[in-house]
Short mmCIF file of C-alpha atoms in Angstrom, two decimals:
data_model
loop_
_atom_site.label_atom_id
_atom_site.label_comp_id
_atom_site.label_asym_id
_atom_site.label_seq_id
_atom_site.Cartn_x
_atom_site.Cartn_y
_atom_site.Cartn_z
CA MET A 1 26.54 164.91 -123.93
CA ILE A 2 27.98 167.88 -125.77
CA GLY A 3 28.03 167.46 -129.53
CA GLN A 4 25.77 164.40 -129.51
CA VAL A 5 24.18 163.79 -132.90
CA GLN A 6 20.56 164.80 -132.50
CA THR A 7 18.22 162.51 -134.38
CA ASP A 8 14.85 163.52 -132.83
CA ALA A 9 13.45 166.22 -135.12
CA ARG A 10 11.19 167.64 -132.42
CA GLU A 11 14.20 168.56 -130.25
CA ARG A 12 15.65 170.70 -133.05
CA PRO A 13 14.89 174.38 -133.58
CA LEU A 14 11.95 175.07 -135.86
CA GLU A 15 14.01 175.89 -138.95
CA PHE A 16 16.03 172.64 -138.75
CA ARG A 17 13.18 170.14 -138.42
CA ASP A 18 12.50 169.47 -142.08
CA ARG A 19 15.21 167.85 -144.20
CA ARG A 20 14.59 170.31 -147.07
CA ASP A 21 14.87 173.34 -144.82
CA ASN A 22 18.17 171.88 -143.55
CA LEU A 23 19.45 171.60 -147.12
CA ALA A 24 18.28 175.15 -147.88
CA ILE A 25 20.25 176.50 -144.94
CA LEU A 26 23.33 174.53 -146.01
CA GLY A 27 22.84 175.80 -149.54
CA PHE A 28 22.70 179.35 -148.23
CA TRP A 29 26.08 178.83 -146.50
CA PHE A 30 27.51 177.79 -149.88
CA PHE A 31 26.13 180.98 -151.42
CA LEU A 32 27.83 182.98 -148.67
CA GLY A 33 31.05 181.18 -149.57
CA SER A 34 30.69 182.37 -153.18
CA ASP A 35 30.03 185.91 -151.92
CA VAL A 36 33.27 185.67 -149.90
CA VAL A 37 35.08 185.04 -153.18
CA LEU A 38 33.22 187.96 -154.91
CA PHE A 39 34.28 190.40 -152.17
CA SER A 40 37.83 189.04 -152.17
CA CYS A 41 38.10 189.98 -155.84
CA LEU A 42 36.95 193.51 -155.04
CA PHE A 43 39.36 193.75 -152.11
CA ALA A 44 42.21 192.54 -154.38
CA VAL A 45 41.32 195.26 -156.94
CA TYR A 46 41.24 197.86 -154.18
CA ALA A 47 44.59 196.79 -152.77
CA VAL A 48 46.14 197.09 -156.24
CA PHE A 49 44.50 200.41 -157.17
CA GLN A 50 44.54 202.28 -153.88
CA GLY A 51 47.81 204.02 -154.74
CA ARG A 52 46.79 204.99 -158.31
CA VAL A 53 45.14 208.32 -157.57
CA ALA A 54 45.92 210.14 -160.85
CA ALA A 55 44.69 213.71 -160.44
CA GLY A 56 42.07 212.64 -157.85
CA PRO A 57 42.21 212.48 -154.09
CA THR A 58 44.40 210.12 -152.02
CA PRO A 59 42.65 207.78 -149.54
CA ARG A 60 43.76 210.08 -146.74
CA GLN A 61 42.15 213.13 -148.34
CA LEU A 62 38.94 211.30 -149.26
CA ILE A 63 38.19 209.61 -145.96
CA SER A 64 36.78 211.26 -142.84
CA LEU A 65 36.53 208.73 -140.05
CA GLY A 66 33.77 210.44 -137.99
CA PRO A 67 30.73 209.67 -140.15
CA VAL A 68 32.14 206.23 -141.00
CA LEU A 69 32.39 205.36 -137.31
CA VAL A 70 28.68 206.21 -136.90
CA GLU A 71 27.90 203.93 -139.90
CA THR A 72 30.01 201.17 -138.36
CA VAL A 73 28.28 201.37 -134.99
CA ALA A 74 24.88 201.37 -136.73
CA LEU A 75 25.73 198.19 -138.63
CA LEU A 76 27.29 196.46 -135.60
CA THR A 77 24.18 197.30 -133.57
CA SER A 78 21.91 195.98 -136.36
CA SER A 79 23.87 192.72 -136.37
CA PHE A 80 23.29 192.51 -132.59
CA THR A 81 19.54 193.19 -132.87
CA CYS A 82 19.32 190.61 -135.65
CA GLY A 83 20.91 188.11 -133.26
CA LEU A 84 18.33 189.10 -130.63
CA ALA A 85 15.56 188.54 -133.20
CA ILE A 86 16.75 184.98 -133.85
CA ALA A 87 17.18 184.34 -130.10
CA ALA A 88 13.52 185.43 -129.70
CA MET A 89 12.49 183.17 -132.55
CA ARG A 90 14.20 180.22 -130.79
CA ARG A 91 11.99 180.87 -127.78
CA GLY A 92 8.93 181.01 -130.06
CA ARG A 93 8.21 184.66 -129.23
CA THR A 94 6.83 186.28 -132.35
CA GLY A 95 6.36 189.76 -130.89
CA PRO A 96 9.96 190.42 -129.81
CA LEU A 97 11.13 188.67 -133.02
CA ALA A 98 9.18 191.12 -135.23
CA ALA A 99 10.23 194.09 -133.07
CA TRP A 100 13.99 193.31 -133.22
CA LEU A 101 13.76 192.55 -136.92
CA GLY A 102 12.07 195.97 -137.42
CA VAL A 103 14.89 197.67 -135.45
CA THR A 104 17.45 195.79 -137.58
CA MET A 105 15.80 197.07 -140.79
CA LEU A 106 15.71 200.67 -139.49
CA LEU A 107 19.40 200.56 -138.58
CA GLY A 108 20.21 199.00 -141.97
CA ALA A 109 18.21 201.73 -143.77
CA GLY A 110 20.03 204.32 -141.66
CA PHE A 111 23.36 202.83 -142.69
CA VAL A 112 22.44 202.90 -146.39
CA GLY A 113 21.23 206.52 -146.04
CA MET A 114 24.46 207.61 -144.38
CA GLU A 115 26.51 205.82 -147.05
CA ILE A 116 24.54 207.50 -149.87
CA HIS A 117 25.14 210.89 -148.20
CA GLU A 118 28.85 210.02 -147.87
CA PHE A 119 29.03 209.07 -151.59
CA ALA A 120 27.19 212.25 -152.66
CA THR A 121 29.63 214.35 -150.60
CA ASP A 122 32.63 212.54 -152.10
CA VAL A 123 31.36 213.05 -155.64
CA ARG A 124 30.70 216.76 -155.00
CA LEU A 125 34.12 217.39 -153.50
CA PHE A 126 36.38 214.98 -155.42
CA GLY A 127 34.55 213.75 -158.54
CA THR A 128 33.04 210.43 -159.64
CA TRP A 129 34.67 207.03 -160.11
CA HIS A 130 35.92 208.15 -163.51
CA GLN A 131 38.46 210.32 -161.67
CA SER A 132 41.07 207.67 -160.86
CA GLY A 133 41.78 203.97 -160.40
CA PHE A 134 41.54 204.48 -156.62
CA LEU A 135 38.10 206.05 -156.78
CA SER A 136 36.85 203.33 -159.21
CA ALA A 137 38.00 200.61 -156.80
CA PHE A 138 36.71 202.49 -153.72
CA PHE A 139 33.18 203.06 -155.10
CA THR A 140 32.94 199.54 -156.46
CA LEU A 141 33.99 197.83 -153.27
CA VAL A 142 32.03 199.99 -150.84
CA GLY A 143 29.07 200.28 -153.24
CA THR A 144 28.79 196.54 -153.73
CA HIS A 145 28.53 196.10 -149.95
CA GLY A 146 25.99 198.97 -149.78
CA GLY A 147 23.97 197.28 -152.52
CA HIS A 148 23.95 194.05 -150.49
CA VAL A 149 22.73 195.91 -147.43
CA SER A 150 20.03 197.70 -149.46
CA PHE A 151 18.82 194.32 -150.77
CA GLY A 152 18.94 192.95 -147.22
CA VAL A 153 16.67 195.80 -146.00
CA LEU A 154 14.09 194.97 -148.69
CA TRP A 155 14.39 191.21 -147.96
CA GLY A 156 13.95 191.73 -144.21
CA ALA A 157 10.92 193.96 -144.78
CA ALA A 158 9.40 191.29 -147.01
CA LEU A 159 10.02 188.66 -144.33
CA LEU A 160 8.28 190.90 -141.74
CA VAL A 161 5.19 190.93 -143.95
CA LEU A 162 5.46 187.12 -144.41
CA LEU A 163 5.75 186.63 -140.65
CA TRP A 164 2.73 188.81 -140.09
CA ARG A 165 0.60 187.00 -142.66
CA GLN A 166 1.70 183.36 -142.10
CA GLY A 167 2.91 183.31 -138.51
CA LEU A 168 6.03 181.46 -137.27
CA THR A 169 5.91 178.31 -139.40
CA PRO A 170 9.03 176.15 -139.95
CA ARG A 171 9.35 177.59 -143.48
CA VAL A 172 9.14 181.20 -142.28
CA ALA A 173 11.64 180.36 -139.49
CA ARG A 174 14.06 178.92 -142.05
CA ARG A 175 13.80 182.08 -144.23
CA LEU A 176 14.38 184.32 -141.15
CA TYR A 177 17.39 182.16 -140.22
CA THR A 178 18.98 182.44 -143.65
CA PHE A 179 18.29 186.18 -143.60
CA SER A 180 20.14 186.44 -140.29
CA LEU A 181 23.11 184.58 -141.77
CA TYR A 182 23.13 187.05 -144.67
CA TRP A 183 22.94 190.02 -142.34
CA HIS A 184 25.76 188.88 -140.02
CA PHE A 185 27.87 188.05 -143.09
CA LEU A 186 27.47 191.66 -144.36
CA ASP A 187 28.60 192.87 -140.97
CA ILE A 188 31.79 190.79 -141.30
CA VAL A 189 32.43 192.22 -144.80
CA TRP A 190 31.94 195.73 -143.42
CA VAL A 191 34.47 195.09 -140.61
CA PHE A 192 37.04 194.32 -143.28
CA ILE A 193 36.04 197.34 -145.42
CA PHE A 194 36.25 199.56 -142.34
CA THR A 195 39.70 198.16 -141.55
CA VAL A 196 41.26 197.88 -145.02
CA VAL A 197 39.72 200.97 -146.71
CA TYR A 198 38.91 203.48 -143.97
CA LEU A 199 41.34 202.78 -141.12
CA ALA A 200 44.31 201.72 -143.27
CA GLY A 201 43.64 204.73 -145.53
CA LYS A 202 44.39 207.00 -142.59
CA ILE A 203 47.70 205.35 -141.65
CA THR A 204 50.26 206.81 -144.06
CA MET B 1 20.04 154.07 -142.09
CA PRO B 2 23.02 152.21 -140.58
CA HIS B 3 25.26 153.27 -143.45
CA ALA B 4 24.64 156.98 -142.94
CA ARG B 5 25.22 156.58 -139.22
CA LYS B 6 28.55 154.87 -139.79
CA THR B 7 29.64 157.71 -142.15
CA GLU B 8 28.66 160.23 -139.56
CA ARG B 9 30.64 158.54 -136.82
CA GLY B 10 33.60 158.26 -139.13
CA LEU B 11 33.50 161.96 -139.84
CA LEU B 12 33.16 162.79 -136.17
CA SER B 13 36.32 160.95 -135.22
CA LEU B 14 38.11 162.29 -138.32
CA GLY B 15 37.10 165.93 -138.24
CA GLY B 16 37.41 166.43 -134.52
CA LEU B 17 35.45 168.97 -132.55
CA LEU B 18 34.69 171.35 -135.43
CA LEU B 19 32.61 168.86 -137.33
CA LEU B 20 30.43 167.91 -134.44
CA PRO B 21 26.90 169.25 -135.05
CA ARG B 22 25.32 171.16 -132.22
CA PHE B 23 22.35 173.40 -131.72
CA GLU B 24 22.43 176.51 -129.59
CA HIS B 25 20.02 176.08 -126.62
CA SER B 26 20.66 179.29 -124.79
CA SER B 27 18.45 180.41 -121.94
CA GLY B 28 19.10 184.08 -122.57
CA PRO B 29 20.57 186.51 -125.08
CA TRP B 30 23.98 186.41 -123.40
CA PRO B 31 26.00 185.20 -126.43
CA GLN B 32 24.58 188.13 -128.42
CA ILE B 33 25.36 190.66 -125.67
CA VAL B 34 28.91 189.38 -125.26
CA GLY B 35 29.45 189.35 -129.06
CA TYR B 36 28.11 192.93 -129.39
CA ALA B 37 30.31 194.23 -126.54
CA LEU B 38 33.41 192.52 -127.96
CA SER B 39 32.71 193.86 -131.51
CA LEU B 40 32.38 197.42 -130.18
CA LEU B 41 35.52 197.02 -128.10
CA LEU B 42 37.58 195.65 -131.01
CA THR B 43 36.33 198.39 -133.40
CA LEU B 44 37.16 201.05 -130.80
CA ALA B 45 40.58 199.54 -130.16
CA ALA B 46 41.46 199.52 -133.89
CA THR B 47 40.26 203.10 -134.37
CA LEU B 48 42.21 204.38 -131.36
CA LEU B 49 45.35 202.60 -132.52
CA VAL B 50 45.15 204.36 -135.89
CA VAL B 51 43.99 207.79 -134.74
CA HIS B 52 46.47 208.15 -131.87
CA HIS B 53 49.42 206.51 -133.67
CA LEU B 54 49.94 204.05 -130.77
CA ILE B 55 51.90 201.56 -132.84
CA ALA B 56 54.70 202.03 -135.47
CA PRO B 57 53.02 202.52 -138.90
CA LEU B 58 54.96 199.54 -140.20
CA TYR B 59 53.09 197.04 -137.94
CA LEU B 60 49.77 198.88 -137.78
CA PRO B 61 48.06 197.28 -140.84
CA ALA B 62 48.88 193.77 -139.60
CA VAL B 63 47.58 194.54 -136.11
CA ILE B 64 44.26 196.10 -137.18
CA LEU B 65 43.78 193.28 -139.75
CA PHE B 66 44.24 190.77 -136.89
CA LEU B 67 41.59 192.63 -134.87
CA ALA B 68 39.22 192.43 -137.85
CA VAL B 69 39.79 188.66 -138.17
CA LEU B 70 39.03 188.30 -134.45
CA GLN B 71 35.80 190.23 -134.92
CA ALA B 72 34.83 188.09 -137.88
CA GLY B 73 35.41 184.97 -135.71
CA ILE B 74 33.12 186.44 -133.00
CA GLN B 75 30.34 187.11 -135.55
CA LEU B 76 30.63 183.58 -136.98
CA GLY B 77 30.77 181.85 -133.63
CA LEU B 78 28.37 183.86 -131.47
CA PHE B 79 25.88 185.29 -133.95
CA MET B 80 25.85 182.86 -136.91
CA HIS B 81 25.83 179.58 -134.96
CA LEU B 82 28.44 178.27 -137.42
CA ARG B 83 28.13 174.64 -136.23
CA GLU B 84 24.37 174.29 -136.39
CA GLY B 85 22.86 171.73 -138.71
CA VAL B 86 21.83 168.09 -138.96
CA GLY B 87 24.68 165.74 -139.84
CA PRO B 88 28.24 166.97 -140.30
CA SER B 89 28.71 170.72 -140.54
CA TRP B 90 29.61 170.89 -144.24
CA GLN B 91 29.21 174.67 -144.12
CA ILE B 92 32.55 174.86 -142.30
CA VAL B 93 34.24 172.94 -145.09
CA ALA B 94 32.64 175.25 -147.70
CA LEU B 95 33.71 178.37 -145.79
CA VAL B 96 37.28 177.15 -145.34
CA LEU B 97 37.48 176.42 -149.11
CA ALA B 98 36.02 179.88 -149.91
CA GLY B 99 38.54 181.43 -147.47
CA ILE B 100 41.47 179.67 -149.17
CA VAL B 101 40.32 180.87 -152.64
CA ALA B 102 39.75 184.38 -151.31
CA LEU B 103 43.18 184.61 -149.66
CA GLY B 104 44.80 183.28 -152.89
CA ILE B 105 43.04 185.90 -155.02
CA VAL B 106 44.03 188.77 -152.72
CA ILE B 107 47.63 187.70 -152.03
CA PHE B 108 48.53 186.65 -155.57
CA SER B 109 46.82 189.72 -157.17
CA ILE B 110 48.88 192.02 -155.00
CA TRP B 111 52.03 189.98 -155.64
CA ILE B 112 51.69 189.86 -159.46
CA MET B 113 50.77 193.52 -159.73
CA ALA B 114 53.71 194.57 -157.55
CA PHE B 115 55.98 192.39 -159.63
CA LYS B 116 54.67 193.81 -162.90
CA SER B 117 55.30 197.44 -161.86
CA GLY B 118 58.84 196.40 -160.91
CA VAL B 119 59.78 195.28 -164.42
CA SER B 120 57.73 197.54 -166.69
#
């Protein structure tokens, strides 16, 4: 029966077998909820300040969609490979799990590298976030997301080491699962940044 | 624990389908492949709409924002296994609350700042 309440722990996936791991996963969802609120504050600031360009560039002048599209595809692909890693974990296959996780980390590192390059170019051509309210809001919003991704890359690399040293235990599985939630969540935030900052910046 | 079970049943009938806990037992990576293809498609659609001016600029922000919400739903449903867990899916309740707070912050910030610049 679809949606039947499953009481037999052995029928559950590895990361949901222990009650404490269950609670840890639920707690991580609550953390993601608080991160939704954090990013909503930054989006609100951006929405208010995007027109206050002072002597600095307008969004239209600042943004070039080409490199950002490459960043977007890299992050979307990394979210996909992260999903494949968890799918491999569900089948108990450690090799593919580690491989897909490694690909995810590489794509994430590539994304961060491209974003750093984009920021450096922006600063060289248009000045730092001291320039205008728009640039302050832009660098804060996009940079906070980039900081999250950078942390995620380090976290994922640490989990790879943990997986290599301890094998696929329920505890390691739970940590990999919460990491995957974090990673997909960052992809969702990026979709909104791409839409609200980059695409909408090109409309007017 | 008969009490816990009763609470669970009560929530199930109350909350409807969304609060039913369920684990993903997929035989292949098809949900991931479908989710990836749809994400790429939606991103491409939004980009083409903006670059080629296919819709009047007045409606364009609403349309691409709608596409972004669709894509977020795909990530949540196909990649994040939103409903997984033992017992009722409290994470959905938490996310809905966070979403309401987030929407309030964004909408009312824009509203109050627009109002302020109108009178000062």
